Structure formats: C-alpha cells, structure tokens
C-alpha cells in the first residue's frame, strides 16, 4: 500500500451548511498528524481543470460558522467520462496528491467510487448534503441546519395560513428522500407530509383529503418533498383545484433558501467529528468508505452501500404526524 503524504480535499454537488466545518476538521486533523493538505476548487472540476491550492491550518480560519463552502462546489460533466477522470488523475499525481477526501452527496460519492476503482486512489467520503438521502448513516452534514430553516419558515407561513384560513403546500428539497418533509412536518406541527417513499403505495393527496384533515380546523399546512414527476407542491395545488375545488390552496416553494445559513451546533459537531474520522480512516488504511454516524457512533460505510438508495424513513413517524394533527 502506497504511503500517503498529501491529502486533497474537495466539496462536490449541492452545497450544504457544515461543509466548511468539515473542511476545517479534515485540514487541521491532517496537518496535526503530519500530512500535507491541498484544497481542490469546485469539486471534480478543480481536479480536471487543475485548480488546486496548498492549504495550511490558517486556510481554514474563521469558517466553522459559515454556510456554503470556501472550496466552492460544482457539477462536473467531464468527470463522468473516462477521459475526464484520466485528466483528473494526471493532475492529482502532478500535484503530489496521494489520497482524497470527498465531501458531497450521492452523485459525488458515486464518482469517488468509480475513480477509486479505476485508479486505485485511496478515497474517504463525507456525507455532505441537506437531503439526508445516503445509506448507512443516520444523518448527513447540513441536514439539521436545513431542517431548522424549514421549521422557521413554516412557523411564519402558519401565521398567514391561520389568518386566511387556507391550505398551504410548502415544498421542501429531497426528491429521493422524504426526511426533510417528514421531520419538518413533525417539528412544525404540520398536518401531513407528502414524501417520495410513499408515492407508489397510496395516493397521498386523496388520503389526506379523505381523512377529513380539516374537519376540526380551518387552516392546514402540508409539507411536500420536491418531485419532478408529479410537479411537487405546484402539481398538488393543481390537483386540488381540479379534484377538490372546495379547498383554497396556496403554494410556497422554499427552494435554495434551505441550503444557506450558518450551520447549527449539531451540524458543526457532526462535521468536525466526521472530518477528523476521515483522516483516521486514511491513516488506518481504509479506502472507498464514507464516514457515517449510527446511533451516535462513527462508522465506515462502503461507497456501494452509501449510494445504493437503501436509506429508509421511519413509517411510525408518518403515523405520528397524522395523530398529532387531529
Ligand atoms: P446533492 O445530493 O446535493 O445533489 P450530489 O453529490 O448527489 O449532491 P451530483 O450532481 O449528483 O450531486 O454529483 C456531483 C458530481 O459528482 C457530478 O457533477 C459529477 O462530477 C460527479 N458524478 C456524479 N455521478 C457520477 C458518475 N456516475 N460517474 C462519475 N462522476 C459522477
């Protein structure tokens, strides 16, 4: 096994609050343990187009509280081709990088797995995405902050929903995982969550209406996970207009608002622990694993498991939202 002297770090895919805390933890733990660190700009784009800087412990000063990512992030088409990955590998070698820490979501870790298989590069991943849609981990970096942003927004929407006695569909991110919608609904006291995990099981909108969800209330808030197939909250509002015209429905799409903001304490702590664990993993000869957290303990999750869409939501929580909104 080749000795690792220099570790490259990159953030890829959608940005998530806490990525900076992870960059800081990776950089400082690596330097503390005698490694050199290089920061790669704009995700895989920086590997393909050679945007690589030397990092010192000062490069990551004063960032733990900042949202976004100081390394920038991007989606890089070139890296999905064998030619692009060959260029990335050549640039990585020329910069003297022996191993990578990749912070990103499902696509970023899929790219990492393919790259590691092709070039035998030691890579450790960190789950950086607000969607909480990765397998093998209870939480991803950025999820808690996004959830808190959603709750704050829904609390405000409730004021107008109550005053006007309206039904509101609030669309949140998570087209592969309903965690933001479901736990956002639980935390904000919403009447229901409409999530991708239940899409093929029941007609969630009809179920909601048939349950008589507004019998004892004159306003309601439903959290809806974005869904390109059904049109998400807009699609549901259209269906209400056509199928249940007795309701006066409004739509709020929270969109990129959910990605921003200073990370919560929980996300900063998670990112710091995971960032340090990535360096321990590489030092211990771990390869092609994502750092996850299960029942409070850090675990190594093979990339294949992290990205196989095995993440599950708790069906009891779906029932709990309904029970608590009677
Ligand atoms: P988010 O969960 O926020 O969307 P993500 O990591 O899933 O983040 P993607 O856009 O899916 O975001 O992936 C980020 C980048 O990872 C892509 O732009 C591409 O460079 C790389 N990538 C994704 N899938 C592959 C693949 N199959 N092969 C090689 N590289 C890939």
mmCIF file of C-alpha atoms and ligand atoms in Angstrom:
data_model
loop_
_atom_site.group_PDB
_atom_site.id
_atom_site.type_symbol
_atom_site.label_atom_id
_atom_site.label_comp_id
_atom_site.label_asym_id
_atom_site.label_seq_id
_atom_site.Cartn_x
_atom_site.Cartn_y
_atom_site.Cartn_z
ATOM 1 C CA UNK A 1 0.000 0.000 0.000
ATOM 2 C CA UNK A 2 1.489 3.362 -1.057
ATOM 3 C CA UNK A 3 2.357 5.747 1.789
ATOM 4 C CA UNK A 4 0.082 8.775 1.999
ATOM 5 C CA UNK A 5 1.868 12.096 2.415
ATOM 6 C CA UNK A 6 -0.501 14.587 0.831
ATOM 7 C CA UNK A 7 -4.292 14.615 1.068
ATOM 8 C CA UNK A 8 -6.527 16.534 -1.357
ATOM 9 C CA UNK A 9 -9.917 17.748 -0.208
ATOM 10 C CA UNK A 10 -12.912 18.789 -2.293
ATOM 11 C CA UNK A 11 -16.613 19.614 -1.917
ATOM 12 C CA UNK A 12 -18.939 18.489 -4.714
ATOM 13 C CA UNK A 13 -22.607 18.523 -5.718
ATOM 14 C CA UNK A 14 -25.077 20.722 -3.846
ATOM 15 C CA UNK A 15 -23.569 22.838 -1.070
ATOM 16 C CA UNK A 16 -24.645 22.095 2.492
ATOM 17 C CA UNK A 17 -24.194 24.060 5.740
ATOM 18 C CA UNK A 18 -21.398 22.416 7.708
ATOM 19 C CA UNK A 19 -19.193 21.691 4.690
ATOM 20 C CA UNK A 20 -16.812 24.399 5.930
ATOM 21 C CA UNK A 21 -16.666 22.849 9.384
ATOM 22 C CA UNK A 22 -15.774 19.556 7.669
ATOM 23 C CA UNK A 23 -13.067 21.203 5.523
ATOM 24 C CA UNK A 24 -11.598 22.750 8.676
ATOM 25 C CA UNK A 25 -11.630 19.462 10.583
ATOM 26 C CA UNK A 26 -10.082 17.477 7.715
ATOM 27 C CA UNK A 27 -7.377 20.099 7.146
ATOM 28 C CA UNK A 28 -6.371 20.588 10.751
ATOM 29 C CA UNK A 29 -6.525 16.910 11.728
ATOM 30 C CA UNK A 30 -4.413 16.048 8.686
ATOM 31 C CA UNK A 31 -1.804 18.716 9.465
ATOM 32 C CA UNK A 32 -1.781 17.706 13.145
ATOM 33 C CA UNK A 33 -0.968 14.156 12.034
ATOM 34 C CA UNK A 34 1.874 15.220 9.736
ATOM 35 C CA UNK A 35 0.112 15.178 6.346
ATOM 36 C CA UNK A 36 0.223 17.938 3.756
ATOM 37 C CA UNK A 37 -3.158 19.215 2.543
ATOM 38 C CA UNK A 38 -4.255 20.593 -0.833
ATOM 39 C CA UNK A 39 -7.604 22.280 -1.404
ATOM 40 C CA UNK A 40 -9.255 21.407 -4.723
ATOM 41 C CA UNK A 41 -11.641 24.085 -6.043
ATOM 42 C CA UNK A 42 -15.143 23.479 -7.453
ATOM 43 C CA UNK A 43 -15.358 19.765 -6.778
ATOM 44 C CA UNK A 44 -14.182 17.398 -9.517
ATOM 45 C CA UNK A 45 -13.965 20.398 -11.852
ATOM 46 C CA UNK A 46 -10.853 21.520 -9.944
ATOM 47 C CA UNK A 47 -9.230 18.121 -10.440
ATOM 48 C CA UNK A 48 -9.997 18.066 -14.172
ATOM 49 C CA UNK A 49 -9.022 21.713 -14.746
ATOM 50 C CA UNK A 50 -6.199 21.832 -12.231
ATOM 51 C CA UNK A 51 -7.463 24.324 -9.659
ATOM 52 C CA UNK A 52 -5.511 23.071 -6.664
ATOM 53 C CA UNK A 53 -4.048 25.154 -3.808
ATOM 54 C CA UNK A 54 -1.750 24.383 -0.875
ATOM 55 C CA UNK A 55 -3.673 24.502 2.402
ATOM 56 C CA UNK A 56 -2.317 25.464 5.823
ATOM 57 C CA UNK A 57 -4.148 25.478 9.130
ATOM 58 C CA UNK A 58 -4.748 29.207 8.517
ATOM 59 C CA UNK A 59 -6.516 28.480 5.204
ATOM 60 C CA UNK A 60 -9.474 27.269 7.248
ATOM 61 C CA UNK A 61 -9.551 30.027 9.888
ATOM 62 C CA UNK A 62 -12.864 31.603 10.802
ATOM 63 C CA UNK A 63 -15.031 29.318 8.647
ATOM 64 C CA UNK A 64 -16.718 26.929 11.112
ATOM 65 C CA UNK A 65 -19.709 29.262 11.382
ATOM 66 C CA UNK A 66 -20.060 29.987 7.655
ATOM 67 C CA UNK A 67 -22.623 28.296 5.388
ATOM 68 C CA UNK A 68 -21.677 27.217 1.866
ATOM 69 C CA UNK A 69 -18.167 26.024 1.089
ATOM 70 C CA UNK A 70 -14.957 28.039 0.823
ATOM 71 C CA UNK A 71 -13.702 25.492 -1.719
ATOM 72 C CA UNK A 72 -16.757 26.251 -3.927
ATOM 73 C CA UNK A 73 -18.714 23.403 -5.447
ATOM 74 C CA UNK A 74 -19.845 22.454 -8.918
ATOM 75 C CA UNK A 75 -21.312 19.726 -11.057
ATOM 76 C CA UNK A 76 -18.626 18.471 -13.453
ATOM 77 C CA UNK A 77 -19.738 16.659 -16.618
ATOM 78 C CA UNK A 78 -16.160 15.946 -17.693
ATOM 79 C CA UNK A 79 -15.555 13.794 -14.594
ATOM 80 C CA UNK A 80 -18.342 11.419 -15.658
ATOM 81 C CA UNK A 81 -16.256 10.411 -18.708
ATOM 82 C CA UNK A 82 -13.183 8.107 -18.638
ATOM 83 C CA UNK A 83 -11.144 10.819 -20.444
ATOM 84 C CA UNK A 84 -12.083 13.429 -17.822
ATOM 85 C CA UNK A 85 -11.137 11.105 -14.975
ATOM 86 C CA UNK A 86 -7.780 10.330 -16.671
ATOM 87 C CA UNK A 87 -7.032 14.078 -16.770
ATOM 88 C CA UNK A 88 -8.139 14.366 -13.136
ATOM 89 C CA UNK A 89 -5.798 11.529 -12.160
ATOM 90 C CA UNK A 90 -2.862 13.058 -14.056
ATOM 91 C CA UNK A 91 -3.432 16.443 -12.389
ATOM 92 C CA UNK A 92 -3.771 14.840 -8.985
ATOM 93 C CA UNK A 93 -0.456 12.992 -9.424
ATOM 94 C CA UNK A 94 1.265 16.123 -10.735
ATOM 95 C CA UNK A 95 0.130 17.991 -7.598
ATOM 96 C CA UNK A 96 1.571 15.198 -5.452
ATOM 97 C CA UNK A 97 -1.814 14.217 -4.014
ATOM 98 C CA UNK A 98 -1.839 10.602 -2.745
ATOM 99 C CA UNK A 99 -5.380 10.418 -1.305
ATOM 100 C CA UNK A 100 -8.663 12.307 -1.417
ATOM 101 C CA UNK A 101 -11.389 13.334 0.986
ATOM 102 C CA UNK A 102 -14.601 13.957 -0.971
ATOM 103 C CA UNK A 103 -17.448 15.814 0.731
ATOM 104 C CA UNK A 104 -20.732 15.522 -1.150
ATOM 105 C CA UNK A 105 -23.903 13.612 -1.853
ATOM 106 C CA UNK A 106 -24.934 10.502 -3.709
ATOM 107 C CA UNK A 107 -23.507 11.541 -7.099
ATOM 108 C CA UNK A 108 -20.216 12.786 -5.662
ATOM 109 C CA UNK A 109 -19.640 9.532 -3.781
ATOM 110 C CA UNK A 110 -20.607 7.503 -6.860
ATOM 111 C CA UNK A 111 -17.953 9.438 -8.790
ATOM 112 C CA UNK A 112 -15.474 8.766 -5.967
ATOM 113 C CA UNK A 113 -16.193 5.025 -6.081
ATOM 114 C CA UNK A 114 -15.682 4.866 -9.852
ATOM 115 C CA UNK A 115 -12.455 6.932 -9.680
ATOM 116 C CA UNK A 116 -11.070 4.824 -6.822
ATOM 117 C CA UNK A 117 -11.838 1.603 -8.714
ATOM 118 C CA UNK A 118 -10.206 2.860 -11.922
ATOM 119 C CA UNK A 119 -7.011 4.326 -10.461
ATOM 120 C CA UNK A 120 -6.632 2.626 -7.085
ATOM 121 C CA UNK A 121 -6.752 6.034 -5.345
ATOM 122 C CA UNK A 122 -7.424 5.952 -1.581
ATOM 123 C CA UNK A 123 -10.611 7.984 -1.075
ATOM 124 C CA UNK A 124 -12.695 8.617 2.007
ATOM 125 C CA UNK A 125 -16.074 10.321 1.649
ATOM 126 C CA UNK A 126 -18.073 12.535 3.985
ATOM 127 C CA UNK A 127 -21.862 12.767 3.579
ATOM 128 C CA UNK A 128 -22.384 16.420 2.677
ATOM 129 C CA UNK A 129 -25.970 17.024 1.561
ATOM 130 C CA UNK A 130 -29.056 18.567 3.132
ATOM 131 C CA UNK A 131 -31.266 15.757 1.765
ATOM 132 C CA UNK A 132 -30.203 13.028 4.242
ATOM 133 C CA UNK A 133 -30.574 10.519 1.395
ATOM 134 C CA UNK A 134 -27.409 8.428 1.844
ATOM 135 C CA UNK A 135 -27.359 4.834 3.062
ATOM 136 C CA UNK A 136 -25.527 3.700 6.214
ATOM 137 C CA UNK A 137 -25.753 6.965 8.138
ATOM 138 C CA UNK A 138 -28.444 8.402 10.402
ATOM 139 C CA UNK A 139 -27.548 11.955 9.393
ATOM 140 C CA UNK A 140 -25.709 13.890 6.716
ATOM 141 C CA UNK A 141 -23.826 17.157 7.173
ATOM 142 C CA UNK A 142 -26.253 20.024 6.502
ATOM 143 C CA UNK A 143 -29.469 18.131 7.178
ATOM 144 C CA UNK A 144 -30.057 19.507 10.678
ATOM 145 C CA UNK A 145 -29.497 23.107 9.570
ATOM 146 C CA UNK A 146 -31.865 22.724 6.603
ATOM 147 C CA UNK A 147 -34.485 21.156 8.859
ATOM 148 C CA UNK A 148 -34.269 24.111 11.240
ATOM 149 C CA UNK A 149 -34.559 26.542 8.322
ATOM 150 C CA UNK A 150 -37.707 24.736 7.169
ATOM 151 C CA UNK A 151 -39.259 24.837 10.644
ATOM 152 C CA UNK A 152 -38.582 28.567 10.938
ATOM 153 C CA UNK A 153 -40.204 29.177 7.543
ATOM 154 C CA UNK A 154 -43.248 27.006 8.279
ATOM 155 C CA UNK A 155 -43.805 28.781 11.600
ATOM 156 C CA UNK A 156 -44.101 32.025 9.612
ATOM 157 C CA UNK A 157 -46.352 30.541 6.936
ATOM 158 C CA UNK A 158 -48.638 29.233 9.676
ATOM 159 C CA UNK A 159 -49.427 32.808 10.743
ATOM 160 C CA UNK A 160 -50.820 33.692 7.334
ATOM 161 C CA UNK A 161 -52.412 30.254 6.808
ATOM 162 C CA UNK A 162 -54.325 30.650 10.071
ATOM 163 C CA UNK A 163 -55.356 34.250 9.388
ATOM 164 C CA UNK A 164 -56.681 33.494 5.903
ATOM 165 C CA UNK A 165 -57.964 30.012 6.785
ATOM 166 C CA UNK A 166 -56.064 28.441 3.932
ATOM 167 C CA UNK A 167 -54.433 25.201 2.946
ATOM 168 C CA UNK A 168 -50.722 25.652 2.230
ATOM 169 C CA UNK A 169 -48.465 23.259 0.385
ATOM 170 C CA UNK A 170 -44.880 24.011 1.407
ATOM 171 C CA UNK A 171 -42.352 22.379 -0.922
ATOM 172 C CA UNK A 172 -39.013 21.331 0.500
ATOM 173 C CA UNK A 173 -35.997 19.588 -1.038
ATOM 174 C CA UNK A 174 -35.455 15.823 -1.043
ATOM 175 C CA UNK A 175 -36.713 14.227 -4.257
ATOM 176 C CA UNK A 176 -35.127 10.895 -3.261
ATOM 177 C CA UNK A 177 -35.738 11.055 0.493
ATOM 178 C CA UNK A 178 -38.640 12.452 2.490
ATOM 179 C CA UNK A 179 -36.688 13.179 5.674
ATOM 180 C CA UNK A 180 -36.836 16.964 5.319
ATOM 181 C CA UNK A 181 -40.590 16.887 4.606
ATOM 182 C CA UNK A 182 -41.466 14.297 7.245
ATOM 183 C CA UNK A 183 -39.324 15.598 10.099
ATOM 184 C CA UNK A 184 -40.068 19.186 9.037
ATOM 185 C CA UNK A 185 -43.778 18.315 9.428
ATOM 186 C CA UNK A 186 -43.218 16.681 12.815
ATOM 187 C CA UNK A 187 -41.190 19.623 14.113
ATOM 188 C CA UNK A 188 -43.526 22.337 12.832
ATOM 189 C CA UNK A 189 -46.799 20.599 13.704
ATOM 190 C CA UNK A 190 -47.866 20.411 10.057
ATOM 191 C CA UNK A 191 -50.944 18.396 9.135
ATOM 192 C CA UNK A 192 -49.152 15.994 6.775
ATOM 193 C CA UNK A 193 -46.029 15.247 4.769
ATOM 194 C CA UNK A 194 -46.143 14.042 1.187
ATOM 195 C CA UNK A 195 -42.968 12.101 0.517
ATOM 196 C CA UNK A 196 -41.383 10.055 -2.284
ATOM 197 C CA UNK A 197 -41.148 6.877 -0.167
ATOM 198 C CA UNK A 198 -44.967 6.609 -0.122
ATOM 199 C CA UNK A 199 -45.526 7.600 -3.742
ATOM 200 C CA UNK A 200 -46.199 4.134 -5.100
ATOM 201 C CA UNK A 201 -48.050 2.918 -2.011
ATOM 202 C CA UNK A 202 -51.005 5.279 -1.804
ATOM 203 C CA UNK A 203 -52.453 8.419 -3.346
ATOM 204 C CA UNK A 204 -51.231 10.642 -0.522
ATOM 205 C CA UNK A 205 -53.306 13.678 -1.520
ATOM 206 C CA UNK A 206 -56.562 11.715 -1.746
ATOM 207 C CA UNK A 207 -55.728 10.029 1.560
ATOM 208 C CA UNK A 208 -55.197 13.421 3.169
ATOM 209 C CA UNK A 209 -58.495 14.817 1.930
ATOM 210 C CA UNK A 210 -60.431 11.627 2.672
ATOM 211 C CA UNK A 211 -59.097 11.653 6.215
ATOM 212 C CA UNK A 212 -61.032 14.865 6.622
ATOM 213 C CA UNK A 213 -57.852 16.559 7.759
ATOM 214 C CA UNK A 214 -59.552 19.928 8.193
ATOM 215 C CA UNK A 215 -62.687 18.789 9.981
ATOM 216 C CA UNK A 216 -61.797 20.496 13.238
ATOM 217 C CA UNK A 217 -59.537 23.180 11.745
ATOM 218 C CA UNK A 218 -59.798 25.972 9.277
ATOM 219 C CA UNK A 219 -56.230 26.043 8.064
ATOM 220 C CA UNK A 220 -53.663 23.402 7.228
ATOM 221 C CA UNK A 221 -50.042 23.076 6.241
ATOM 222 C CA UNK A 222 -48.733 20.148 4.235
ATOM 223 C CA UNK A 223 -45.017 19.668 3.659
ATOM 224 C CA UNK A 224 -44.267 18.280 0.215
ATOM 225 C CA UNK A 225 -40.963 16.836 -0.951
ATOM 226 C CA UNK A 226 -39.983 18.212 -4.368
ATOM 227 C CA UNK A 227 -40.945 15.779 -7.099
ATOM 228 C CA UNK A 228 -40.105 16.379 -10.746
ATOM 229 C CA UNK A 229 -42.525 13.596 -11.791
ATOM 230 C CA UNK A 230 -45.682 14.916 -10.101
ATOM 231 C CA UNK A 231 -44.744 18.593 -10.084
ATOM 232 C CA UNK A 232 -44.330 18.681 -6.291
ATOM 233 C CA UNK A 233 -46.375 21.315 -4.458
ATOM 234 C CA UNK A 234 -47.484 23.013 -7.694
ATOM 235 C CA UNK A 235 -48.713 19.684 -9.043
ATOM 236 C CA UNK A 236 -50.693 19.030 -5.869
ATOM 237 C CA UNK A 237 -52.235 22.507 -5.884
ATOM 238 C CA UNK A 238 -53.338 21.930 -9.475
ATOM 239 C CA UNK A 239 -54.937 18.619 -8.470
ATOM 240 C CA UNK A 240 -56.735 20.347 -5.561
ATOM 241 C CA UNK A 241 -58.144 22.894 -7.982
ATOM 242 C CA UNK A 242 -59.429 20.177 -10.284
ATOM 243 C CA UNK A 243 -60.441 17.404 -7.868
ATOM 244 C CA UNK A 244 -61.233 19.161 -4.573
ATOM 245 C CA UNK A 245 -62.294 22.718 -5.534
ATOM 246 C CA UNK A 246 -63.812 23.334 -2.090
ATOM 247 C CA UNK A 247 -60.295 23.987 -0.778
ATOM 248 C CA UNK A 248 -58.413 27.262 -1.233
ATOM 249 C CA UNK A 249 -54.828 26.059 -1.670
ATOM 250 C CA UNK A 250 -51.617 28.099 -1.808
ATOM 251 C CA UNK A 251 -48.050 27.056 -2.592
ATOM 252 C CA UNK A 252 -44.730 28.135 -1.083
ATOM 253 C CA UNK A 253 -41.529 26.687 -2.517
ATOM 254 C CA UNK A 254 -38.656 27.118 -0.066
ATOM 255 C CA UNK A 255 -36.052 26.259 -2.719
ATOM 256 C CA UNK A 256 -32.424 27.287 -2.250
ATOM 257 C CA UNK A 257 -33.215 29.109 0.980
ATOM 258 C CA UNK A 258 -32.848 25.648 2.568
ATOM 259 C CA UNK A 259 -29.213 25.368 1.506
ATOM 260 C CA UNK A 260 -27.976 28.572 3.112
ATOM 261 C CA UNK A 261 -27.239 29.882 6.560
ATOM 262 C CA UNK A 262 -24.873 29.315 9.397
ATOM 263 C CA UNK A 263 -24.723 25.617 10.379
ATOM 264 C CA UNK A 264 -26.415 24.538 13.606
ATOM 265 C CA UNK A 265 -24.299 23.329 16.508
ATOM 266 C CA UNK A 266 -25.350 19.749 15.657
ATOM 267 C CA UNK A 267 -24.052 20.086 12.081
ATOM 268 C CA UNK A 268 -20.790 21.732 13.197
ATOM 269 C CA UNK A 269 -20.153 18.941 15.688
ATOM 270 C CA UNK A 270 -21.084 16.203 13.192
ATOM 271 C CA UNK A 271 -18.848 17.742 10.507
ATOM 272 C CA UNK A 272 -15.943 18.153 12.933
ATOM 273 C CA UNK A 273 -16.161 14.558 14.142
ATOM 274 C CA UNK A 274 -16.572 13.170 10.633
ATOM 275 C CA UNK A 275 -13.752 15.316 9.221
ATOM 276 C CA UNK A 276 -11.335 14.071 11.870
ATOM 277 C CA UNK A 277 -12.549 10.489 11.317
ATOM 278 C CA UNK A 278 -11.748 10.759 7.603
ATOM 279 C CA UNK A 279 -8.069 11.310 8.437
ATOM 280 C CA UNK A 280 -8.065 8.469 10.976
ATOM 281 C CA UNK A 281 -9.630 6.239 8.299
ATOM 282 C CA UNK A 282 -6.961 7.072 5.724
ATOM 283 C CA UNK A 283 -4.187 6.616 8.329
ATOM 284 C CA UNK A 284 -5.650 3.201 9.215
ATOM 285 C CA UNK A 285 -5.620 2.076 5.579
ATOM 286 C CA UNK A 286 -9.359 2.433 4.989
ATOM 287 C CA UNK A 287 -10.329 3.037 1.376
ATOM 288 C CA UNK A 288 -13.534 3.642 -0.509
ATOM 289 C CA UNK A 289 -15.637 4.266 2.555
ATOM 290 C CA UNK A 290 -17.878 7.075 3.654
ATOM 291 C CA UNK A 291 -17.863 8.150 7.278
ATOM 292 C CA UNK A 292 -21.355 7.678 8.688
ATOM 293 C CA UNK A 293 -22.979 8.005 12.087
ATOM 294 C CA UNK A 294 -25.159 5.238 13.529
ATOM 295 C CA UNK A 295 -26.705 5.562 16.987
ATOM 296 C CA UNK A 296 -24.171 8.247 17.837
ATOM 297 C CA UNK A 297 -21.126 6.188 16.810
ATOM 298 C CA UNK A 298 -18.968 6.939 13.769
ATOM 299 C CA UNK A 299 -18.929 4.067 11.282
ATOM 300 C CA UNK A 300 -17.274 3.230 7.948
ATOM 301 C CA UNK A 301 -19.811 2.724 5.172
ATOM 302 C CA UNK A 302 -18.630 1.253 1.842
ATOM 303 C CA UNK A 303 -19.376 3.670 -1.032
ATOM 304 C CA UNK A 304 -21.510 0.961 -2.648
ATOM 305 C CA UNK A 305 -23.792 0.894 0.421
ATOM 306 C CA UNK A 306 -23.852 4.679 0.901
ATOM 307 C CA UNK A 307 -25.091 5.212 -2.659
ATOM 308 C CA UNK A 308 -27.478 2.276 -3.148
ATOM 309 C CA UNK A 309 -30.621 4.185 -2.122
ATOM 310 C CA UNK A 310 -31.088 1.948 0.915
ATOM 311 C CA UNK A 311 -31.872 4.935 3.157
ATOM 312 C CA UNK A 312 -35.256 4.390 4.854
ATOM 313 C CA UNK A 313 -37.677 6.662 6.660
ATOM 314 C CA UNK A 314 -39.494 5.656 9.820
ATOM 315 C CA UNK A 315 -43.095 4.710 8.986
ATOM 316 C CA UNK A 316 -44.123 5.275 12.615
ATOM 317 C CA UNK A 317 -43.292 8.955 12.117
ATOM 318 C CA UNK A 318 -45.723 9.170 9.192
ATOM 319 C CA UNK A 319 -48.474 7.947 11.516
ATOM 320 C CA UNK A 320 -47.279 10.268 14.292
ATOM 321 C CA UNK A 321 -47.688 13.354 12.077
ATOM 322 C CA UNK A 322 -51.299 12.291 11.429
ATOM 323 C CA UNK A 323 -52.044 11.508 15.096
ATOM 324 C CA UNK A 324 -50.583 14.779 16.350
ATOM 325 C CA UNK A 325 -52.507 16.874 13.864
ATOM 326 C CA UNK A 326 -56.051 15.773 14.807
HETATM 327 P P1 LIG B 1 -26.666 16.549 -3.980
HETATM 328 O O1 LIG B 1 -27.144 15.410 -3.108
HETATM 329 O O2 LIG B 1 -26.601 17.819 -3.235
HETATM 330 O O3 LIG B 1 -27.361 16.655 -5.298
HETATM 331 P P2 LIG B 1 -24.569 15.085 -5.292
HETATM 332 O O4 LIG B 1 -23.197 14.772 -4.868
HETATM 333 O O5 LIG B 1 -25.532 13.933 -5.390
HETATM 334 O O6 LIG B 1 -25.108 16.219 -4.342
HETATM 335 P P3 LIG B 1 -24.458 15.299 -8.190
HETATM 336 O O7 LIG B 1 -24.685 16.467 -9.080
HETATM 337 O O8 LIG B 1 -25.309 14.102 -8.388
HETATM 338 O O9 LIG B 1 -24.529 15.849 -6.695
HETATM 339 O O10 LIG B 1 -22.937 14.823 -8.360
HETATM 340 C C1 LIG B 1 -21.863 15.757 -8.230
HETATM 341 C C2 LIG B 1 -20.783 15.438 -9.205
HETATM 342 O O11 LIG B 1 -20.270 14.106 -8.976
HETATM 343 C C3 LIG B 1 -21.188 15.425 -10.666
HETATM 344 O O12 LIG B 1 -21.256 16.716 -11.234
HETATM 345 C C4 LIG B 1 -20.071 14.616 -11.292
HETATM 346 O O13 LIG B 1 -18.922 15.390 -11.478
HETATM 347 C C5 LIG B 1 -19.811 13.559 -10.206
HETATM 348 N N1 LIG B 1 -20.561 12.334 -10.532
HETATM 349 C C6 LIG B 1 -21.858 12.071 -10.293
HETATM 350 N N2 LIG B 1 -22.207 10.858 -10.783
HETATM 351 C C7 LIG B 1 -21.094 10.345 -11.362
HETATM 352 C C8 LIG B 1 -20.785 9.137 -12.068
HETATM 353 N N3 LIG B 1 -21.704 8.190 -12.279
HETATM 354 N N4 LIG B 1 -19.517 8.980 -12.538
HETATM 355 C C9 LIG B 1 -18.579 9.916 -12.310
HETATM 356 N N5 LIG B 1 -18.814 11.075 -11.672
HETATM 357 C C10 LIG B 1 -20.040 11.301 -11.199
#
